[in-house]
Amino acid sequence: MGTLLRTVGRLATGIERGMSGISALTIFLIMVLVVADVAMRYAFNNPIKWSYPVISRYLMLYVFFFAVADTLRRNQHVIVGFLVGAMGIRGRSLVELVAYLPSILIFALVLGLGIGLVWSQFVHNDVVMDSLGWPSWIATLALPIGIGMLLVRIVLRVTALAARAVDPAADVAAAYGDPAEGDARIEGHE
Protein backbone atom coordinates (compact mmCIF):
# COMPACT_ATOMS: atom_id res chain seq x y z
CA MET A 1 0.00 0.00 0.00
CA GLY A 2 2.85 2.39 0.83
CA THR A 3 4.48 1.97 -2.58
CA LEU A 4 1.17 2.48 -4.39
CA LEU A 5 0.45 5.57 -2.29
CA ARG A 6 3.89 7.02 -3.07
CA THR A 7 3.59 6.26 -6.79
CA VAL A 8 0.13 7.77 -7.16
CA GLY A 9 1.18 10.72 -5.02
CA ARG A 10 4.19 11.43 -7.23
CA LEU A 11 2.10 11.06 -10.39
CA ALA A 12 -0.53 13.44 -9.01
CA THR A 13 2.21 15.91 -8.04
CA GLY A 14 3.56 15.89 -11.59
CA ILE A 15 0.12 16.53 -13.05
CA GLU A 16 -0.59 19.27 -10.49
CA ARG A 17 2.71 21.00 -11.24
CA GLY A 18 1.94 20.86 -14.97
CA MET A 19 -1.53 22.29 -14.42
CA SER A 20 -0.10 25.00 -12.18
CA GLY A 21 2.38 25.86 -14.92
CA ILE A 22 -0.47 26.18 -17.40
CA SER A 23 -2.24 28.42 -14.89
CA ALA A 24 0.86 30.62 -14.60
CA LEU A 25 1.20 30.85 -18.38
CA THR A 26 -2.48 31.77 -18.58
CA ILE A 27 -1.91 34.62 -16.11
CA PHE A 28 0.97 35.82 -18.30
CA LEU A 29 -1.29 35.65 -21.37
CA ILE A 30 -3.94 37.69 -19.52
CA MET A 31 -1.32 40.33 -18.67
CA VAL A 32 -0.15 40.51 -22.29
CA LEU A 33 -3.75 40.84 -23.53
CA VAL A 34 -4.57 43.58 -21.01
CA VAL A 35 -1.44 45.57 -21.86
CA ALA A 36 -2.08 45.18 -25.60
CA ASP A 37 -5.74 46.15 -25.17
CA VAL A 38 -4.87 49.27 -23.16
CA ALA A 39 -2.15 50.24 -25.64
CA MET A 40 -4.50 49.79 -28.59
CA ARG A 41 -7.27 51.69 -26.79
CA TYR A 42 -5.22 54.75 -25.86
CA ALA A 43 -2.66 54.84 -28.66
CA PHE A 44 -4.94 54.03 -31.62
CA ASN A 45 -8.45 54.42 -30.18
CA ASN A 46 -9.05 50.83 -31.30
CA PRO A 47 -9.23 48.37 -28.38
CA ILE A 48 -9.05 44.62 -28.83
CA LYS A 49 -12.77 43.87 -28.77
CA TRP A 50 -12.45 40.19 -27.93
CA SER A 51 -9.96 40.54 -25.05
CA TYR A 52 -12.49 41.06 -22.25
CA PRO A 53 -14.71 38.07 -23.12
CA VAL A 54 -11.70 35.79 -23.62
CA ILE A 55 -10.17 36.83 -20.31
CA SER A 56 -13.33 36.84 -18.20
CA ARG A 57 -15.16 33.83 -19.65
CA TYR A 58 -12.30 31.52 -20.56
CA LEU A 59 -8.86 32.32 -19.23
CA MET A 60 -9.78 33.23 -15.64
CA LEU A 61 -11.53 29.88 -15.19
CA TYR A 62 -8.40 28.02 -16.24
CA VAL A 63 -6.22 30.17 -13.95
CA PHE A 64 -8.31 29.23 -10.92
CA PHE A 65 -9.25 25.62 -11.57
CA PHE A 66 -5.84 24.55 -12.86
CA ALA A 67 -4.11 25.88 -9.72
CA VAL A 68 -6.49 24.69 -7.01
CA ALA A 69 -5.12 21.13 -6.54
CA ASP A 70 -1.49 22.26 -6.53
CA THR A 71 -2.35 24.88 -3.94
CA LEU A 72 -3.68 22.14 -1.65
CA ARG A 73 -0.64 19.96 -2.34
CA ARG A 74 1.61 22.82 -1.21
CA ASN A 75 -0.62 23.49 1.83
CA GLN A 76 -1.35 27.05 0.81
CA HIS A 77 -5.10 27.02 1.35
CA VAL A 78 -6.47 28.86 4.36
CA ILE A 79 -6.45 26.67 7.45
CA VAL A 80 -7.47 27.28 11.04
CA GLY A 81 -4.62 25.72 12.96
CA PHE A 82 -4.75 27.09 16.50
CA LEU A 83 -6.10 23.83 18.00
CA VAL A 84 -4.03 21.32 16.04
CA GLY A 85 -0.80 23.06 17.03
CA ALA A 86 -1.06 21.54 20.51
CA MET A 87 -1.79 18.02 19.24
CA GLY A 88 0.59 15.24 18.37
CA ILE A 89 0.89 13.75 14.90
CA ARG A 90 -1.80 11.12 15.50
CA GLY A 91 -4.28 13.67 16.89
CA ARG A 92 -3.63 16.13 14.06
CA SER A 93 -4.07 13.39 11.51
CA LEU A 94 -7.42 12.37 13.01
CA VAL A 95 -8.69 15.96 13.12
CA GLU A 96 -7.66 16.61 9.52
CA LEU A 97 -9.11 13.27 8.44
CA VAL A 98 -12.50 14.15 9.91
CA ALA A 99 -12.32 17.57 8.24
CA TYR A 100 -11.41 16.20 4.80
CA LEU A 101 -13.92 13.32 4.62
CA PRO A 102 -17.00 15.49 3.91
CA SER A 103 -15.08 17.37 1.23
CA ILE A 104 -14.74 14.14 -0.77
CA LEU A 105 -18.52 13.94 -1.08
CA ILE A 106 -18.90 17.64 -1.86
CA PHE A 107 -16.19 17.73 -4.53
CA ALA A 108 -17.39 14.43 -6.03
CA LEU A 109 -20.81 16.03 -6.43
CA VAL A 110 -19.27 19.18 -7.97
CA LEU A 111 -17.19 16.98 -10.31
CA GLY A 112 -20.26 15.02 -11.42
CA LEU A 113 -22.26 18.16 -12.02
CA GLY A 114 -19.34 19.74 -13.90
CA ILE A 115 -18.94 16.73 -16.16
CA GLY A 116 -22.69 16.74 -16.81
CA LEU A 117 -22.63 20.44 -17.63
CA VAL A 118 -19.69 20.10 -20.04
CA TRP A 119 -21.35 17.15 -21.73
CA SER A 120 -24.67 18.98 -22.05
CA GLN A 121 -22.99 22.06 -23.50
CA PHE A 122 -21.02 19.91 -25.94
CA VAL A 123 -24.00 17.84 -27.09
CA HIS A 124 -26.25 20.89 -27.49
CA ASN A 125 -23.47 22.92 -29.12
CA ASP A 126 -24.01 25.77 -26.64
CA VAL A 127 -22.13 28.95 -27.41
CA VAL A 128 -21.29 31.94 -25.25
CA MET A 129 -23.46 34.89 -26.15
CA ASP A 130 -20.77 37.42 -26.99
CA SER A 131 -18.94 38.68 -30.06
CA LEU A 132 -16.86 35.50 -30.23
CA GLY A 133 -19.56 32.86 -30.34
CA TRP A 134 -17.15 30.22 -29.02
CA PRO A 135 -18.47 26.93 -27.59
CA SER A 136 -19.22 27.30 -23.90
CA TRP A 137 -17.93 23.81 -23.06
CA ILE A 138 -14.36 24.99 -23.69
CA ALA A 139 -14.60 27.32 -20.70
CA THR A 140 -16.59 24.93 -18.54
CA LEU A 141 -14.10 22.11 -19.12
CA ALA A 142 -11.73 23.80 -16.65
CA LEU A 143 -14.12 22.95 -13.80
CA PRO A 144 -14.16 19.13 -14.00
CA ILE A 145 -10.45 18.98 -14.81
CA GLY A 146 -9.46 21.16 -11.86
CA ILE A 147 -11.97 19.73 -9.40
CA GLY A 148 -11.15 16.18 -10.52
CA MET A 149 -7.47 16.75 -9.75
CA LEU A 150 -8.38 18.38 -6.43
CA LEU A 151 -10.50 15.35 -5.59
CA VAL A 152 -7.57 13.04 -6.37
CA ARG A 153 -5.35 15.09 -4.03
CA ILE A 154 -7.97 15.04 -1.27
CA VAL A 155 -8.40 11.25 -1.55
CA LEU A 156 -4.61 10.85 -1.43
CA ARG A 157 -4.45 13.13 1.59
CA VAL A 158 -7.25 11.25 3.38
CA THR A 159 -5.48 7.95 2.71
CA ALA A 160 -2.21 9.41 4.01
CA LEU A 161 -3.91 10.82 7.10
CA ALA A 162 -5.59 7.49 7.85
CA ALA A 163 -2.22 5.72 7.55
CA ARG A 164 -0.59 8.37 9.76
CA ALA A 165 -3.38 8.08 12.36
CA VAL A 166 -2.72 4.34 12.61
CA ASP A 167 1.08 4.58 12.42
CA PRO A 168 2.57 8.02 13.21
CA ALA A 169 5.86 6.92 11.63
CA ALA A 170 4.28 5.95 8.28
CA ASP A 171 5.98 7.51 5.25
CA VAL A 172 3.06 9.32 3.59
CA ALA A 173 4.69 12.55 2.47
CA ALA A 174 4.36 11.80 -1.27
CA ALA A 175 0.62 11.20 -0.91
CA TYR A 176 -0.05 14.04 1.53
CA GLY A 177 1.77 16.67 -0.49
CA ASP A 178 5.23 17.82 -1.42
CA PRO A 179 7.26 17.86 1.80
CA ALA A 180 9.85 20.21 0.33
CA GLU A 181 7.19 22.86 -0.26
CA GLY A 182 4.51 21.80 2.14
CA ASP A 183 3.64 21.28 5.72
CA ALA A 184 6.49 19.93 7.85
CA ARG A 185 4.11 18.33 10.34
CA ILE A 186 3.29 15.46 7.99
CA GLU A 187 6.99 14.58 8.01
CA GLY A 188 6.88 14.32 11.79
CA HIS A 189 8.49 17.68 12.60
CA GLU A 190 6.83 19.62 15.34
C-alpha atoms as an extended CHARMM CRD file, in Angstrom:
* protein
*
       190  EXT
         1         1  MET       CA              0.0000000000        0.0000000000        0.0000000000  PROA      1               0.0000000000
         2         2  GLY       CA              2.8470000000        2.3910000000        0.8320000000  PROA      2               0.0000000000
         3         3  THR       CA              4.4750000000        1.9660000000       -2.5790000000  PROA      3               0.0000000000
         4         4  LEU       CA              1.1710000000        2.4820000000       -4.3950000000  PROA      4               0.0000000000
         5         5  LEU       CA              0.4510000000        5.5670000000       -2.2940000000  PROA      5               0.0000000000
         6         6  ARG       CA              3.8900000000        7.0190000000       -3.0730000000  PROA      6               0.0000000000
         7         7  THR       CA              3.5900000000        6.2570000000       -6.7930000000  PROA      7               0.0000000000
         8         8  VAL       CA              0.1260000000        7.7670000000       -7.1640000000  PROA      8               0.0000000000
         9         9  GLY       CA              1.1770000000       10.7190000000       -5.0180000000  PROA      9               0.0000000000
        10        10  ARG       CA              4.1910000000       11.4310000000       -7.2270000000  PROA      10              0.0000000000
        11        11  LEU       CA              2.0990000000       11.0630000000      -10.3940000000  PROA      11              0.0000000000
        12        12  ALA       CA             -0.5250000000       13.4430000000       -9.0050000000  PROA      12              0.0000000000
        13        13  THR       CA              2.2140000000       15.9060000000       -8.0410000000  PROA      13              0.0000000000
        14        14  GLY       CA              3.5630000000       15.8890000000      -11.5910000000  PROA      14              0.0000000000
        15        15  ILE       CA              0.1170000000       16.5270000000      -13.0480000000  PROA      15              0.0000000000
        16        16  GLU       CA             -0.5870000000       19.2660000000      -10.4880000000  PROA      16              0.0000000000
        17        17  ARG       CA              2.7060000000       21.0050000000      -11.2430000000  PROA      17              0.0000000000
        18        18  GLY       CA              1.9360000000       20.8580000000      -14.9670000000  PROA      18              0.0000000000
        19        19  MET       CA             -1.5290000000       22.2880000000      -14.4230000000  PROA      19              0.0000000000
        20        20  SER       CA             -0.1020000000       25.0010000000      -12.1760000000  PROA      20              0.0000000000
        21        21  GLY       CA              2.3830000000       25.8640000000      -14.9180000000  PROA      21              0.0000000000
        22        22  ILE       CA             -0.4670000000       26.1840000000      -17.4030000000  PROA      22              0.0000000000
        23        23  SER       CA             -2.2410000000       28.4160000000      -14.8920000000  PROA      23              0.0000000000
        24        24  ALA       CA              0.8550000000       30.6240000000      -14.5990000000  PROA      24              0.0000000000
        25        25  LEU       CA              1.1990000000       30.8540000000      -18.3830000000  PROA      25              0.0000000000
        26        26  THR       CA             -2.4760000000       31.7740000000      -18.5790000000  PROA      26              0.0000000000
        27        27  ILE       CA             -1.9050000000       34.6230000000      -16.1100000000  PROA      27              0.0000000000
        28        28  PHE       CA              0.9670000000       35.8210000000      -18.3030000000  PROA      28              0.0000000000
        29        29  LEU       CA             -1.2880000000       35.6540000000      -21.3700000000  PROA      29              0.0000000000
        30        30  ILE       CA             -3.9350000000       37.6930000000      -19.5230000000  PROA      30              0.0000000000
        31        31  MET       CA             -1.3220000000       40.3270000000      -18.6700000000  PROA      31              0.0000000000
        32        32  VAL       CA             -0.1520000000       40.5110000000      -22.2900000000  PROA      32              0.0000000000
        33        33  LEU       CA             -3.7450000000       40.8410000000      -23.5320000000  PROA      33              0.0000000000
        34        34  VAL       CA             -4.5750000000       43.5770000000      -21.0150000000  PROA      34              0.0000000000
        35        35  VAL       CA             -1.4370000000       45.5680000000      -21.8620000000  PROA      35              0.0000000000
        36        36  ALA       CA             -2.0830000000       45.1820000000      -25.6020000000  PROA      36              0.0000000000
        37        37  ASP       CA             -5.7390000000       46.1510000000      -25.1700000000  PROA      37              0.0000000000
        38        38  VAL       CA             -4.8670000000       49.2660000000      -23.1580000000  PROA      38              0.0000000000
        39        39  ALA       CA             -2.1480000000       50.2410000000      -25.6380000000  PROA      39              0.0000000000
        40        40  MET       CA             -4.5050000000       49.7910000000      -28.5880000000  PROA      40              0.0000000000
        41        41  ARG       CA             -7.2680000000       51.6860000000      -26.7930000000  PROA      41              0.0000000000
        42        42  TYR       CA             -5.2160000000       54.7470000000      -25.8630000000  PROA      42              0.0000000000
        43        43  ALA       CA             -2.6590000000       54.8380000000      -28.6590000000  PROA      43              0.0000000000
        44        44  PHE       CA             -4.9350000000       54.0320000000      -31.6160000000  PROA      44              0.0000000000
        45        45  ASN       CA             -8.4460000000       54.4170000000      -30.1760000000  PROA      45              0.0000000000
        46        46  ASN       CA             -9.0490000000       50.8290000000      -31.3010000000  PROA      46              0.0000000000
        47        47  PRO       CA             -9.2300000000       48.3690000000      -28.3830000000  PROA      47              0.0000000000
        48        48  ILE       CA             -9.0480000000       44.6210000000      -28.8270000000  PROA      48              0.0000000000
        49        49  LYS       CA            -12.7670000000       43.8720000000      -28.7730000000  PROA      49              0.0000000000
        50        50  TRP       CA            -12.4460000000       40.1910000000      -27.9310000000  PROA      50              0.0000000000
        51        51  SER       CA             -9.9610000000       40.5370000000      -25.0490000000  PROA      51              0.0000000000
        52        52  TYR       CA            -12.4860000000       41.0620000000      -22.2500000000  PROA      52              0.0000000000
        53        53  PRO       CA            -14.7100000000       38.0660000000      -23.1180000000  PROA      53              0.0000000000
        54        54  VAL       CA            -11.7000000000       35.7900000000      -23.6200000000  PROA      54              0.0000000000
        55        55  ILE       CA            -10.1680000000       36.8280000000      -20.3050000000  PROA      55              0.0000000000
        56        56  SER       CA            -13.3260000000       36.8430000000      -18.1990000000  PROA      56              0.0000000000
        57        57  ARG       CA            -15.1620000000       33.8350000000      -19.6530000000  PROA      57              0.0000000000
        58        58  TYR       CA            -12.3030000000       31.5180000000      -20.5650000000  PROA      58              0.0000000000
        59        59  LEU       CA             -8.8560000000       32.3210000000      -19.2300000000  PROA      59              0.0000000000
        60        60  MET       CA             -9.7800000000       33.2260000000      -15.6410000000  PROA      60              0.0000000000
        61        61  LEU       CA            -11.5310000000       29.8780000000      -15.1930000000  PROA      61              0.0000000000
        62        62  TYR       CA             -8.3960000000       28.0180000000      -16.2380000000  PROA      62              0.0000000000
        63        63  VAL       CA             -6.2200000000       30.1670000000      -13.9450000000  PROA      63              0.0000000000
        64        64  PHE       CA             -8.3130000000       29.2260000000      -10.9200000000  PROA      64              0.0000000000
        65        65  PHE       CA             -9.2520000000       25.6240000000      -11.5740000000  PROA      65              0.0000000000
        66        66  PHE       CA             -5.8380000000       24.5470000000      -12.8610000000  PROA      66              0.0000000000
        67        67  ALA       CA             -4.1070000000       25.8790000000       -9.7150000000  PROA      67              0.0000000000
        68        68  VAL       CA             -6.4950000000       24.6870000000       -7.0050000000  PROA      68              0.0000000000
        69        69  ALA       CA             -5.1240000000       21.1300000000       -6.5370000000  PROA      69              0.0000000000
        70        70  ASP       CA             -1.4940000000       22.2560000000       -6.5330000000  PROA      70              0.0000000000
        71        71  THR       CA             -2.3550000000       24.8810000000       -3.9390000000  PROA      71              0.0000000000
        72        72  LEU       CA             -3.6840000000       22.1370000000       -1.6510000000  PROA      72              0.0000000000
        73        73  ARG       CA             -0.6380000000       19.9570000000       -2.3370000000  PROA      73              0.0000000000
        74        74  ARG       CA              1.6060000000       22.8200000000       -1.2130000000  PROA      74              0.0000000000
        75        75  ASN       CA             -0.6160000000       23.4870000000        1.8280000000  PROA      75              0.0000000000
        76        76  GLN       CA             -1.3520000000       27.0490000000        0.8140000000  PROA      76              0.0000000000
        77        77  HSD       CA             -5.1050000000       27.0220000000        1.3500000000  PROA      77              0.0000000000
        78        78  VAL       CA             -6.4660000000       28.8640000000        4.3610000000  PROA      78              0.0000000000
        79        79  ILE       CA             -6.4470000000       26.6720000000        7.4530000000  PROA      79              0.0000000000
        80        80  VAL       CA             -7.4680000000       27.2790000000       11.0400000000  PROA      80              0.0000000000
        81        81  GLY       CA             -4.6250000000       25.7160000000       12.9610000000  PROA      81              0.0000000000
        82        82  PHE       CA             -4.7460000000       27.0890000000       16.4970000000  PROA      82              0.0000000000
        83        83  LEU       CA             -6.0980000000       23.8320000000       17.9970000000  PROA      83              0.0000000000
        84        84  VAL       CA             -4.0350000000       21.3230000000       16.0430000000  PROA      84              0.0000000000
        85        85  GLY       CA             -0.7970000000       23.0610000000       17.0340000000  PROA      85              0.0000000000
        86        86  ALA       CA             -1.0610000000       21.5450000000       20.5130000000  PROA      86              0.0000000000
        87        87  MET       CA             -1.7870000000       18.0180000000       19.2450000000  PROA      87              0.0000000000
        88        88  GLY       CA              0.5950000000       15.2430000000       18.3690000000  PROA      88              0.0000000000
        89        89  ILE       CA              0.8880000000       13.7550000000       14.8990000000  PROA      89              0.0000000000
        90        90  ARG       CA             -1.7960000000       11.1180000000       15.5010000000  PROA      90              0.0000000000
        91        91  GLY       CA             -4.2820000000       13.6740000000       16.8860000000  PROA      91              0.0000000000
        92        92  ARG       CA             -3.6260000000       16.1340000000       14.0630000000  PROA      92              0.0000000000
        93        93  SER       CA             -4.0710000000       13.3910000000       11.5110000000  PROA      93              0.0000000000
        94        94  LEU       CA             -7.4170000000       12.3730000000       13.0080000000  PROA      94              0.0000000000
        95        95  VAL       CA             -8.6930000000       15.9590000000       13.1230000000  PROA      95              0.0000000000
        96        96  GLU       CA             -7.6600000000       16.6120000000        9.5190000000  PROA      96              0.0000000000
        97        97  LEU       CA             -9.1070000000       13.2720000000        8.4370000000  PROA      97              0.0000000000
        98        98  VAL       CA            -12.4970000000       14.1550000000        9.9130000000  PROA      98              0.0000000000
        99        99  ALA       CA            -12.3240000000       17.5710000000        8.2390000000  PROA      99              0.0000000000
       100       100  TYR       CA            -11.4090000000       16.1960000000        4.7960000000  PROA      100             0.0000000000
       101       101  LEU       CA            -13.9180000000       13.3180000000        4.6200000000  PROA      101             0.0000000000
       102       102  PRO       CA            -16.9950000000       15.4920000000        3.9110000000  PROA      102             0.0000000000
       103       103  SER       CA            -15.0770000000       17.3720000000        1.2270000000  PROA      103             0.0000000000
       104       104  ILE       CA            -14.7400000000       14.1440000000       -0.7700000000  PROA      104             0.0000000000
       105       105  LEU       CA            -18.5150000000       13.9440000000       -1.0810000000  PROA      105             0.0000000000
       106       106  ILE       CA            -18.8970000000       17.6390000000       -1.8580000000  PROA      106             0.0000000000
       107       107  PHE       CA            -16.1940000000       17.7280000000       -4.5340000000  PROA      107             0.0000000000
       108       108  ALA       CA            -17.3860000000       14.4250000000       -6.0300000000  PROA      108             0.0000000000
       109       109  LEU       CA            -20.8070000000       16.0350000000       -6.4280000000  PROA      109             0.0000000000
       110       110  VAL       CA            -19.2650000000       19.1770000000       -7.9730000000  PROA      110             0.0000000000
       111       111  LEU       CA            -17.1920000000       16.9800000000      -10.3090000000  PROA      111             0.0000000000
       112       112  GLY       CA            -20.2550000000       15.0190000000      -11.4230000000  PROA      112             0.0000000000
       113       113  LEU       CA            -22.2600000000       18.1640000000      -12.0170000000  PROA      113             0.0000000000
       114       114  GLY       CA            -19.3380000000       19.7380000000      -13.8950000000  PROA      114             0.0000000000
       115       115  ILE       CA            -18.9440000000       16.7280000000      -16.1640000000  PROA      115             0.0000000000
       116       116  GLY       CA            -22.6950000000       16.7400000000      -16.8080000000  PROA      116             0.0000000000
       117       117  LEU       CA            -22.6330000000       20.4440000000      -17.6290000000  PROA      117             0.0000000000
       118       118  VAL       CA            -19.6890000000       20.1050000000      -20.0360000000  PROA      118             0.0000000000
       119       119  TRP       CA            -21.3490000000       17.1500000000      -21.7340000000  PROA      119             0.0000000000
       120       120  SER       CA            -24.6710000000       18.9820000000      -22.0460000000  PROA      120             0.0000000000
       121       121  GLN       CA            -22.9870000000       22.0590000000      -23.5030000000  PROA      121             0.0000000000
       122       122  PHE       CA            -21.0200000000       19.9110000000      -25.9390000000  PROA      122             0.0000000000
       123       123  VAL       CA            -24.0020000000       17.8430000000      -27.0950000000  PROA      123             0.0000000000
       124       124  HSD       CA            -26.2480000000       20.8870000000      -27.4940000000  PROA      124             0.0000000000
       125       125  ASN       CA            -23.4740000000       22.9190000000      -29.1210000000  PROA      125             0.0000000000
       126       126  ASP       CA            -24.0090000000       25.7730000000      -26.6410000000  PROA      126             0.0000000000
       127       127  VAL       CA            -22.1290000000       28.9530000000      -27.4110000000  PROA      127             0.0000000000
       128       128  VAL       CA            -21.2850000000       31.9370000000      -25.2470000000  PROA      128             0.0000000000
       129       129  MET       CA            -23.4580000000       34.8920000000      -26.1470000000  PROA      129             0.0000000000
       130       130  ASP       CA            -20.7690000000       37.4220000000      -26.9930000000  PROA      130             0.0000000000
       131       131  SER       CA            -18.9410000000       38.6820000000      -30.0570000000  PROA      131             0.0000000000
       132       132  LEU       CA            -16.8610000000       35.4980000000      -30.2320000000  PROA      132             0.0000000000
       133       133  GLY       CA            -19.5640000000       32.8560000000      -30.3380000000  PROA      133             0.0000000000
       134       134  TRP       CA            -17.1510000000       30.2170000000      -29.0200000000  PROA      134             0.0000000000
       135       135  PRO       CA            -18.4660000000       26.9330000000      -27.5940000000  PROA      135             0.0000000000
       136       136  SER       CA            -19.2160000000       27.3020000000      -23.8980000000  PROA      136             0.0000000000
       137       137  TRP       CA            -17.9350000000       23.8120000000      -23.0570000000  PROA      137             0.0000000000
       138       138  ILE       CA            -14.3580000000       24.9930000000      -23.6890000000  PROA      138             0.0000000000
       139       139  ALA       CA            -14.5950000000       27.3220000000      -20.7000000000  PROA      139             0.0000000000
       140       140  THR       CA            -16.5950000000       24.9350000000      -18.5360000000  PROA      140             0.0000000000
       141       141  LEU       CA            -14.1030000000       22.1100000000      -19.1190000000  PROA      141             0.0000000000
       142       142  ALA       CA            -11.7320000000       23.8030000000      -16.6500000000  PROA      142             0.0000000000
       143       143  LEU       CA            -14.1240000000       22.9530000000      -13.7980000000  PROA      143             0.0000000000
       144       144  PRO       CA            -14.1590000000       19.1350000000      -13.9960000000  PROA      144             0.0000000000
       145       145  ILE       CA            -10.4470000000       18.9810000000      -14.8110000000  PROA      145             0.0000000000
       146       146  GLY       CA             -9.4580000000       21.1590000000      -11.8570000000  PROA      146             0.0000000000
       147       147  ILE       CA            -11.9730000000       19.7300000000       -9.3970000000  PROA      147             0.0000000000
       148       148  GLY       CA            -11.1460000000       16.1840000000      -10.5220000000  PROA      148             0.0000000000
       149       149  MET       CA             -7.4730000000       16.7520000000       -9.7460000000  PROA      149             0.0000000000
       150       150  LEU       CA             -8.3810000000       18.3820000000       -6.4320000000  PROA      150             0.0000000000
       151       151  LEU       CA            -10.5010000000       15.3470000000       -5.5870000000  PROA      151             0.0000000000
       152       152  VAL       CA             -7.5670000000       13.0430000000       -6.3740000000  PROA      152             0.0000000000
       153       153  ARG       CA             -5.3460000000       15.0930000000       -4.0340000000  PROA      153             0.0000000000
       154       154  ILE       CA             -7.9720000000       15.0360000000       -1.2680000000  PROA      154             0.0000000000
       155       155  VAL       CA             -8.4020000000       11.2510000000       -1.5530000000  PROA      155             0.0000000000
       156       156  LEU       CA             -4.6110000000       10.8540000000       -1.4320000000  PROA      156             0.0000000000
       157       157  ARG       CA             -4.4510000000       13.1250000000        1.5870000000  PROA      157             0.0000000000
       158       158  VAL       CA             -7.2500000000       11.2540000000        3.3800000000  PROA      158             0.0000000000
       159       159  THR       CA             -5.4820000000        7.9470000000        2.7100000000  PROA      159             0.0000000000
       160       160  ALA       CA             -2.2070000000        9.4080000000        4.0070000000  PROA      160             0.0000000000
       161       161  LEU       CA             -3.9080000000       10.8210000000        7.0990000000  PROA      161             0.0000000000
       162       162  ALA       CA             -5.5850000000        7.4890000000        7.8480000000  PROA      162             0.0000000000
       163       163  ALA       CA             -2.2200000000        5.7240000000        7.5490000000  PROA      163             0.0000000000
       164       164  ARG       CA             -0.5860000000        8.3740000000        9.7620000000  PROA      164             0.0000000000
       165       165  ALA       CA             -3.3780000000        8.0810000000       12.3610000000  PROA      165             0.0000000000
       166       166  VAL       CA             -2.7240000000        4.3440000000       12.6100000000  PROA      166             0.0000000000
       167       167  ASP       CA              1.0790000000        4.5790000000       12.4210000000  PROA      167             0.0000000000
       168       168  PRO       CA              2.5650000000        8.0240000000       13.2070000000  PROA      168             0.0000000000
       169       169  ALA       CA              5.8650000000        6.9180000000       11.6310000000  PROA      169             0.0000000000
       170       170  ALA       CA              4.2810000000        5.9510000000        8.2800000000  PROA      170             0.0000000000
       171       171  ASP       CA              5.9750000000        7.5080000000        5.2460000000  PROA      171             0.0000000000
       172       172  VAL       CA              3.0620000000        9.3200000000        3.5910000000  PROA      172             0.0000000000
       173       173  ALA       CA              4.6940000000       12.5500000000        2.4750000000  PROA      173             0.0000000000
       174       174  ALA       CA              4.3560000000       11.8030000000       -1.2680000000  PROA      174             0.0000000000
       175       175  ALA       CA              0.6170000000       11.2050000000       -0.9060000000  PROA      175             0.0000000000
       176       176  TYR       CA             -0.0490000000       14.0430000000        1.5290000000  PROA      176             0.0000000000
       177       177  GLY       CA              1.7690000000       16.6740000000       -0.4880000000  PROA      177             0.0000000000
       178       178  ASP       CA              5.2340000000       17.8160000000       -1.4240000000  PROA      178             0.0000000000
       179       179  PRO       CA              7.2630000000       17.8580000000        1.8020000000  PROA      179             0.0000000000
       180       180  ALA       CA              9.8470000000       20.2100000000        0.3260000000  PROA      180             0.0000000000
       181       181  GLU       CA              7.1900000000       22.8640000000       -0.2580000000  PROA      181             0.0000000000
       182       182  GLY       CA              4.5100000000       21.7960000000        2.1440000000  PROA      182             0.0000000000
       183       183  ASP       CA              3.6350000000       21.2780000000        5.7220000000  PROA      183             0.0000000000
       184       184  ALA       CA              6.4880000000       19.9330000000        7.8480000000  PROA      184             0.0000000000
       185       185  ARG       CA              4.1080000000       18.3260000000       10.3390000000  PROA      185             0.0000000000
       186       186  ILE       CA              3.2930000000       15.4640000000        7.9870000000  PROA      186             0.0000000000
       187       187  GLU       CA              6.9870000000       14.5830000000        8.0090000000  PROA      187             0.0000000000
       188       188  GLY       CA              6.8830000000       14.3240000000       11.7860000000  PROA      188             0.0000000000
       189       189  HSD       CA              8.4870000000       17.6750000000       12.5990000000  PROA      189             0.0000000000
       190       190  GLU       CA              6.8270000000       19.6170000000       15.3390000000  PROA      190             0.0000000000
